[in-house]
PDB file of C-alpha atoms in Angstrom:
ATOM      1  CA  MET A 676      49.081  27.155  35.248  1.00  0.00           C
ATOM      2  CA  LYS A 677      48.070  23.655  34.905  1.00  0.00           C
ATOM      3  CA  LYS A 678      45.273  23.978  37.667  1.00  0.00           C
ATOM      4  CA  ILE A 679      43.817  26.734  35.368  1.00  0.00           C
ATOM      5  CA  LEU A 680      43.899  24.286  31.950  1.00  0.00           C
ATOM      6  CA  VAL A 681      42.292  21.481  34.220  1.00  0.00           C
ATOM      7  CA  LEU A 682      39.944  24.019  35.633  1.00  0.00           C
ATOM      8  CA  LEU A 683      39.182  25.810  32.363  1.00  0.00           C
ATOM      9  CA  SER A 684      38.933  22.320  30.489  1.00  0.00           C
ATOM     10  CA  VAL A 685      36.193  20.941  33.347  1.00  0.00           C
ATOM     11  CA  LEU A 686      34.117  24.287  32.767  1.00  0.00           C
ATOM     12  CA  ILE A 687      33.872  23.744  29.511  1.00  0.00           C
ATOM     13  CA  MET A 688      32.990  20.113  29.811  1.00  0.00           C
ATOM     14  CA  GLY A 689      30.689  20.655  31.901  1.00  0.00           C
ATOM     15  CA  LEU A 690      28.974  23.733  30.147  1.00  0.00           C
ATOM     16  CA  GLY A 691      28.806  21.846  26.966  1.00  0.00           C
ATOM     17  CA  CYS A 692      27.222  18.510  28.951  1.00  0.00           C
ATOM     18  CA  SER A 693      25.130  20.556  30.919  1.00  0.00           C
ATOM     19  CA  SER A 694      23.313  21.985  27.757  1.00  0.00           C
ATOM     20  CA  LYS A 695      20.256  20.080  26.615  1.00  0.00           C
ATOM     21  CA  ASN A 696      19.949  18.067  23.673  1.00  0.00           C
ATOM     22  CA  GLU A 697      16.166  19.344  22.734  1.00  0.00           C
ATOM     23  CA  ALA A 698      14.034  20.850  20.260  1.00  0.00           C
ATOM     24  CA  PRO A 699      12.504  23.608  20.780  1.00  0.00           C
ATOM     25  CA  LYS A 700       8.849  23.206  20.821  1.00  0.00           C
ATOM     26  CA  PRO A 701       7.238  24.492  17.298  1.00  0.00           C
ATOM     27  CA  GLU A 702       6.090  27.597  16.851  1.00  0.00           C
ATOM     28  CA  LYS A 703       2.795  26.006  15.233  1.00  0.00           C
ATOM     29  CA  PRO A 704       2.620  22.271  16.794  1.00  0.00           C
ATOM     30  CA  ILE A 705       0.704  19.982  14.723  1.00  0.00           C
ATOM     31  CA  GLU A 706      -1.902  18.134  16.279  1.00  0.00           C
ATOM     32  CA  PRO A 707      -0.231  14.335  17.303  1.00  0.00           C
ATOM     33  CA  ALA A 708      -3.453  12.651  15.485  1.00  0.00           C
ATOM     34  CA  VAL A 709      -2.770  14.856  12.012  1.00  0.00           C
ATOM     35  CA  MET A 710       1.060  14.202  12.100  1.00  0.00           C
ATOM     36  CA  GLU A 711      -0.299  10.436  12.270  1.00  0.00           C
ATOM     37  CA  ASN A 712      -1.781  11.170   9.154  1.00  0.00           C
ATOM     38  CA  ILE A 713       0.719  13.015   7.451  1.00  0.00           C
ATOM     39  CA  LEU A 714       3.258  10.471   8.205  1.00  0.00           C
ATOM     40  CA  TYR A 715       0.641   7.609   6.937  1.00  0.00           C
ATOM     41  CA  ASP A 716       0.393   9.605   3.959  1.00  0.00           C
ATOM     42  CA  LEU A 717       3.439  10.130   3.187  1.00  0.00           C
ATOM     43  CA  ALA A 718       4.374   6.258   3.792  1.00  0.00           C
ATOM     44  CA  LEU A 719       1.779   5.443   1.036  1.00  0.00           C
ATOM     45  CA  LEU A 720       3.170   8.066  -1.255  1.00  0.00           C
ATOM     46  CA  GLN A 721       6.241   6.760  -0.966  1.00  0.00           C
ATOM     47  CA  ALA A 722       5.321   2.975  -1.438  1.00  0.00           C
ATOM     48  CA  LEU A 723       3.778   4.431  -4.611  1.00  0.00           C
ATOM     49  CA  LYS A 724       6.615   6.280  -5.439  1.00  0.00           C
ATOM     50  CA  SER A 725       9.012   3.420  -5.336  1.00  0.00           C
ATOM     51  CA  TYR A 726       6.412   0.903  -6.861  1.00  0.00           C
ATOM     52  CA  SER A 727       5.053   2.972  -9.392  1.00  0.00           C
ATOM     53  CA  PRO A 728       6.755   6.340 -10.099  1.00  0.00           C
ATOM     54  CA  GLU A 729       4.941   6.894 -13.360  1.00  0.00           C
ATOM     55  CA  LYS A 730       1.456   6.946 -11.860  1.00  0.00           C
ATOM     56  CA  LEU A 731       2.666  10.060 -10.102  1.00  0.00           C
ATOM     57  CA  GLU A 732       4.181  11.635 -12.573  1.00  0.00           C
ATOM     58  CA  GLU A 733       1.310  11.102 -15.152  1.00  0.00           C
ATOM     59  CA  ASN A 734      -0.731  12.746 -12.498  1.00  0.00           C
ATOM     60  CA  LYS A 735       1.965  15.624 -11.812  1.00  0.00           C
ATOM     61  CA  VAL A 736       1.330  14.651  -7.946  1.00  0.00           C
ATOM     62  CA  ASN A 737       4.491  16.381  -5.993  1.00  0.00           C
ATOM     63  CA  THR A 738       4.555  13.795  -2.932  1.00  0.00           C
ATOM     64  CA  LYS A 739       5.788  16.851  -0.672  1.00  0.00           C
ATOM     65  CA  THR A 740       3.647  19.682  -1.829  1.00  0.00           C
ATOM     66  CA  TYR A 741       0.577  17.330  -1.965  1.00  0.00           C
ATOM     67  CA  ILE A 742       1.144  16.698   1.477  1.00  0.00           C
ATOM     68  CA  TYR A 743       1.848  20.391   2.648  1.00  0.00           C
ATOM     69  CA  GLN A 744      -1.072  21.455   0.537  1.00  0.00           C
ATOM     70  CA  LYS A 745      -3.821  18.796   2.277  1.00  0.00           C
ATOM     71  CA  TYR A 746      -3.047  19.299   5.668  1.00  0.00           C
ATOM     72  CA  LYS A 747      -2.123  23.389   5.041  1.00  0.00           C
ATOM     73  CA  ILE A 748       0.757  23.171   6.447  1.00  0.00           C
ATOM     74  CA  ASP A 749       4.182  24.362   5.014  1.00  0.00           C
ATOM     75  CA  SER A 750       7.923  23.080   4.981  1.00  0.00           C
ATOM     76  CA  ALA A 751       9.189  24.830   7.987  1.00  0.00           C
ATOM     77  CA  GLN A 752       6.289  23.868  10.297  1.00  0.00           C
ATOM     78  CA  PHE A 753       6.765  20.169   9.294  1.00  0.00           C
ATOM     79  CA  ALA A 754      10.200  20.141   9.763  1.00  0.00           C
ATOM     80  CA  GLU A 755      10.084  22.004  13.249  1.00  0.00           C
ATOM     81  CA  ASN A 756       7.294  19.586  14.111  1.00  0.00           C
ATOM     82  CA  ASN A 757       8.979  16.249  13.155  1.00  0.00           C
ATOM     83  CA  ARG A 758      12.473  17.571  14.583  1.00  0.00           C
ATOM     84  CA  TYR A 759      10.472  18.358  17.679  1.00  0.00           C
ATOM     85  CA  LEU A 760       9.072  14.852  17.962  1.00  0.00           C
ATOM     86  CA  ALA A 761      12.428  12.730  16.805  1.00  0.00           C
ATOM     87  CA  PHE A 762      13.792  14.219  20.038  1.00  0.00           C
ATOM     88  CA  ASN A 763      11.111  12.733  22.087  1.00  0.00           C
ATOM     89  CA  ILE A 764      11.586   9.216  21.007  1.00  0.00           C
ATOM     90  CA  GLU A 765       9.144   7.477  23.222  1.00  0.00           C
ATOM     91  CA  GLU A 766       5.914   9.797  21.417  1.00  0.00           C
ATOM     92  CA  TYR A 767       7.642   9.465  17.955  1.00  0.00           C
ATOM     93  CA  LYS A 768       8.373   5.565  18.274  1.00  0.00           C
ATOM     94  CA  ALA A 769       4.368   5.238  19.692  1.00  0.00           C
ATOM     95  CA  LEU A 770       3.269   7.490  16.599  1.00  0.00           C
ATOM     96  CA  PHE A 771       5.572   5.320  14.170  1.00  0.00           C
ATOM     97  CA  GLU A 772       3.835   2.133  15.607  1.00  0.00           C
ATOM     98  CA  LYS A 773       0.088   3.410  15.257  1.00  0.00           C
ATOM     99  CA  VAL A 774       0.821   4.352  11.666  1.00  0.00           C
ATOM    100  CA  THR A 775       2.875   0.897  11.099  1.00  0.00           C
ATOM    101  CA  ALA A 776      -0.471  -0.451  12.760  1.00  0.00           C
ATOM    102  CA  ARG A 777      -2.188   1.046  10.170  1.00  0.00           C
ATOM    103  CA  LEU A 778      -0.370   0.191   6.963  1.00  0.00           C
ATOM    104  CA  GLU A 779      -0.245  -3.125   8.095  1.00  0.00           C
ATOM    105  CA  LYS A 780      -4.027  -3.237   8.108  1.00  0.00           C
ATOM    106  CA  LYS A 781      -4.295  -1.672   4.995  1.00  0.00           C
ATOM    107  CA  LYS A 782      -2.331  -4.325   3.431  1.00  0.00           C
ATOM    108  CA  ALA A 783      -4.735  -7.074   4.619  1.00  0.00           C
ATOM    109  CA  GLU A 784      -7.531  -5.616   3.528  1.00  0.00           C
ATOM    110  CA  ILE A 785      -5.635  -4.721  -0.091  1.00  0.00           C
ATOM    111  CA  ASP A 786      -4.759  -8.988  -0.099  1.00  0.00           C
ATOM    112  CA  ALA A 787      -7.955  -9.786   1.027  1.00  0.00           C
ATOM    113  CA  ILE A 788      -9.453  -8.001  -2.528  1.00  0.00           C
ATOM    114  CA  VAL A 789      -6.736  -9.122  -4.327  1.00  0.00           C
ATOM    115  CA  GLN A 790      -7.020 -13.048  -3.268  1.00  0.00           C
ATOM    116  CA  LYS A 791     -10.814 -12.643  -3.998  1.00  0.00           C
ATOM    117  CA  GLU A 792     -10.106 -11.327  -7.321  1.00  0.00           C
ATOM    118  CA  GLU A 793      -7.656 -14.148  -7.887  1.00  0.00           C
ATOM    119  CA  LYS A 794     -10.282 -16.589  -6.699  1.00  0.00           C
ATOM    120  CA  SER A 795     -13.198 -15.207  -9.103  1.00  0.00           C
ATOM    121  CA  LYS A 796     -10.460 -15.418 -12.245  1.00  0.00           C
ATOM    122  CA  ALA A 797      -9.692 -18.977 -11.449  1.00  0.00           C
ATOM    123  CA  GLY A 798     -13.309 -19.909 -10.992  1.00  0.00           C
ATOM    124  CA  LYS A 799     -14.072 -18.354 -14.429  1.00  0.00           C
ATOM    125  CA  VAL A 800     -11.422 -19.832 -15.815  1.00  0.00           C
ATOM    126  CA  GLU A 801     -12.561 -23.613 -14.381  1.00  0.00           C
ATOM    127  CA  GLU A 802     -16.051 -22.512 -15.213  1.00  0.00           C
ATOM    128  CA  THR A 803     -14.880 -21.565 -19.080  1.00  0.00           C
ATOM    129  CA  ASN A 804     -12.601 -24.811 -19.154  1.00  0.00           C
ATOM    130  CA  ALA A 805     -15.871 -27.052 -17.983  1.00  0.00           C
ATOM    131  CA  LYS A 806     -17.835 -25.874 -20.524  1.00  0.00           C
ATOM    132  CA  THR A 807     -15.466 -26.144 -23.168  1.00  0.00           C
ATOM    133  CA  ALA A 808     -14.870 -29.628 -21.756  1.00  0.00           C
ATOM    134  CA  ASP A 809     -18.888 -29.956 -22.267  1.00  0.00           C
ATOM    135  CA  SER A 810     -19.094 -28.337 -25.453  1.00  0.00           C
ATOM    136  CA  SER A 811     -16.006 -30.861 -26.837  1.00  0.00           C
ATOM    137  CA  LYS A 812     -17.896 -33.725 -25.212  1.00  0.00           C
ATOM    138  CA  LYS A 813     -21.265 -32.995 -27.301  1.00  0.00           C
ATOM    139  CA  ILE A 814     -19.436 -32.192 -30.784  1.00  0.00           C
ATOM    140  CA  PHE A 815     -17.675 -35.767 -30.246  1.00  0.00           C
ATOM    141  CA  GLN A 816     -20.829 -37.497 -29.481  1.00  0.00           C
ATOM    142  CA  LYS A 817     -22.506 -35.689 -32.371  1.00  0.00           C
ATOM    143  CA  LEU A 818     -19.421 -36.705 -34.793  1.00  0.00           C
ATOM    144  CA  ARG A 819     -20.052 -40.582 -33.552  1.00  0.00           C
ATOM    145  CA  SER A 820     -23.623 -40.753 -34.071  1.00  0.00           C
ATOM    146  CA  ARG A 821     -23.432 -39.718 -37.536  1.00  0.00           C
ATOM    147  CA  LYS A 822     -23.584 -42.360 -40.019  1.00  0.00           C
ATOM    148  CA  PRO A 823     -20.170 -42.285 -42.417  1.00  0.00           C
ATOM    149  CA  VAL A 824     -20.426 -41.040 -45.365  1.00  0.00           C
ATOM    150  CA  ASN A 825     -19.249 -43.595 -48.077  1.00  0.00           C
TER     151      ASN A 825
END
């Protein structure tokens, strides 16, 4: 009896371990470049949603619906492809590294624009301050050059 239980246990464990933990290939595969674009857009939309959710509400943008319409996919197709990629960890990791690199590049571009605008504003403030100081000097010089009224 013990031998049968041990044999049955080994058989069940063997069957459980031998089954592959893989997601089936999606019926409608999404090209890796398109999936990269989808994940990139999702990251941008999520950042916008976190930073300024009222902008999305004002423009009546539902992030998921937007992505599905833009890439002409449905939620099931995205979920199947995402699940499949999650089981292929190396491919998924490479995809996220590309998305991360694109996000970092975009951040650097935006930071450069912001920095340029800040310098421009600072220059305008200095220019305005210089003009004000110059005008003040002229006014004081005129006041000093006038003869006192008795």
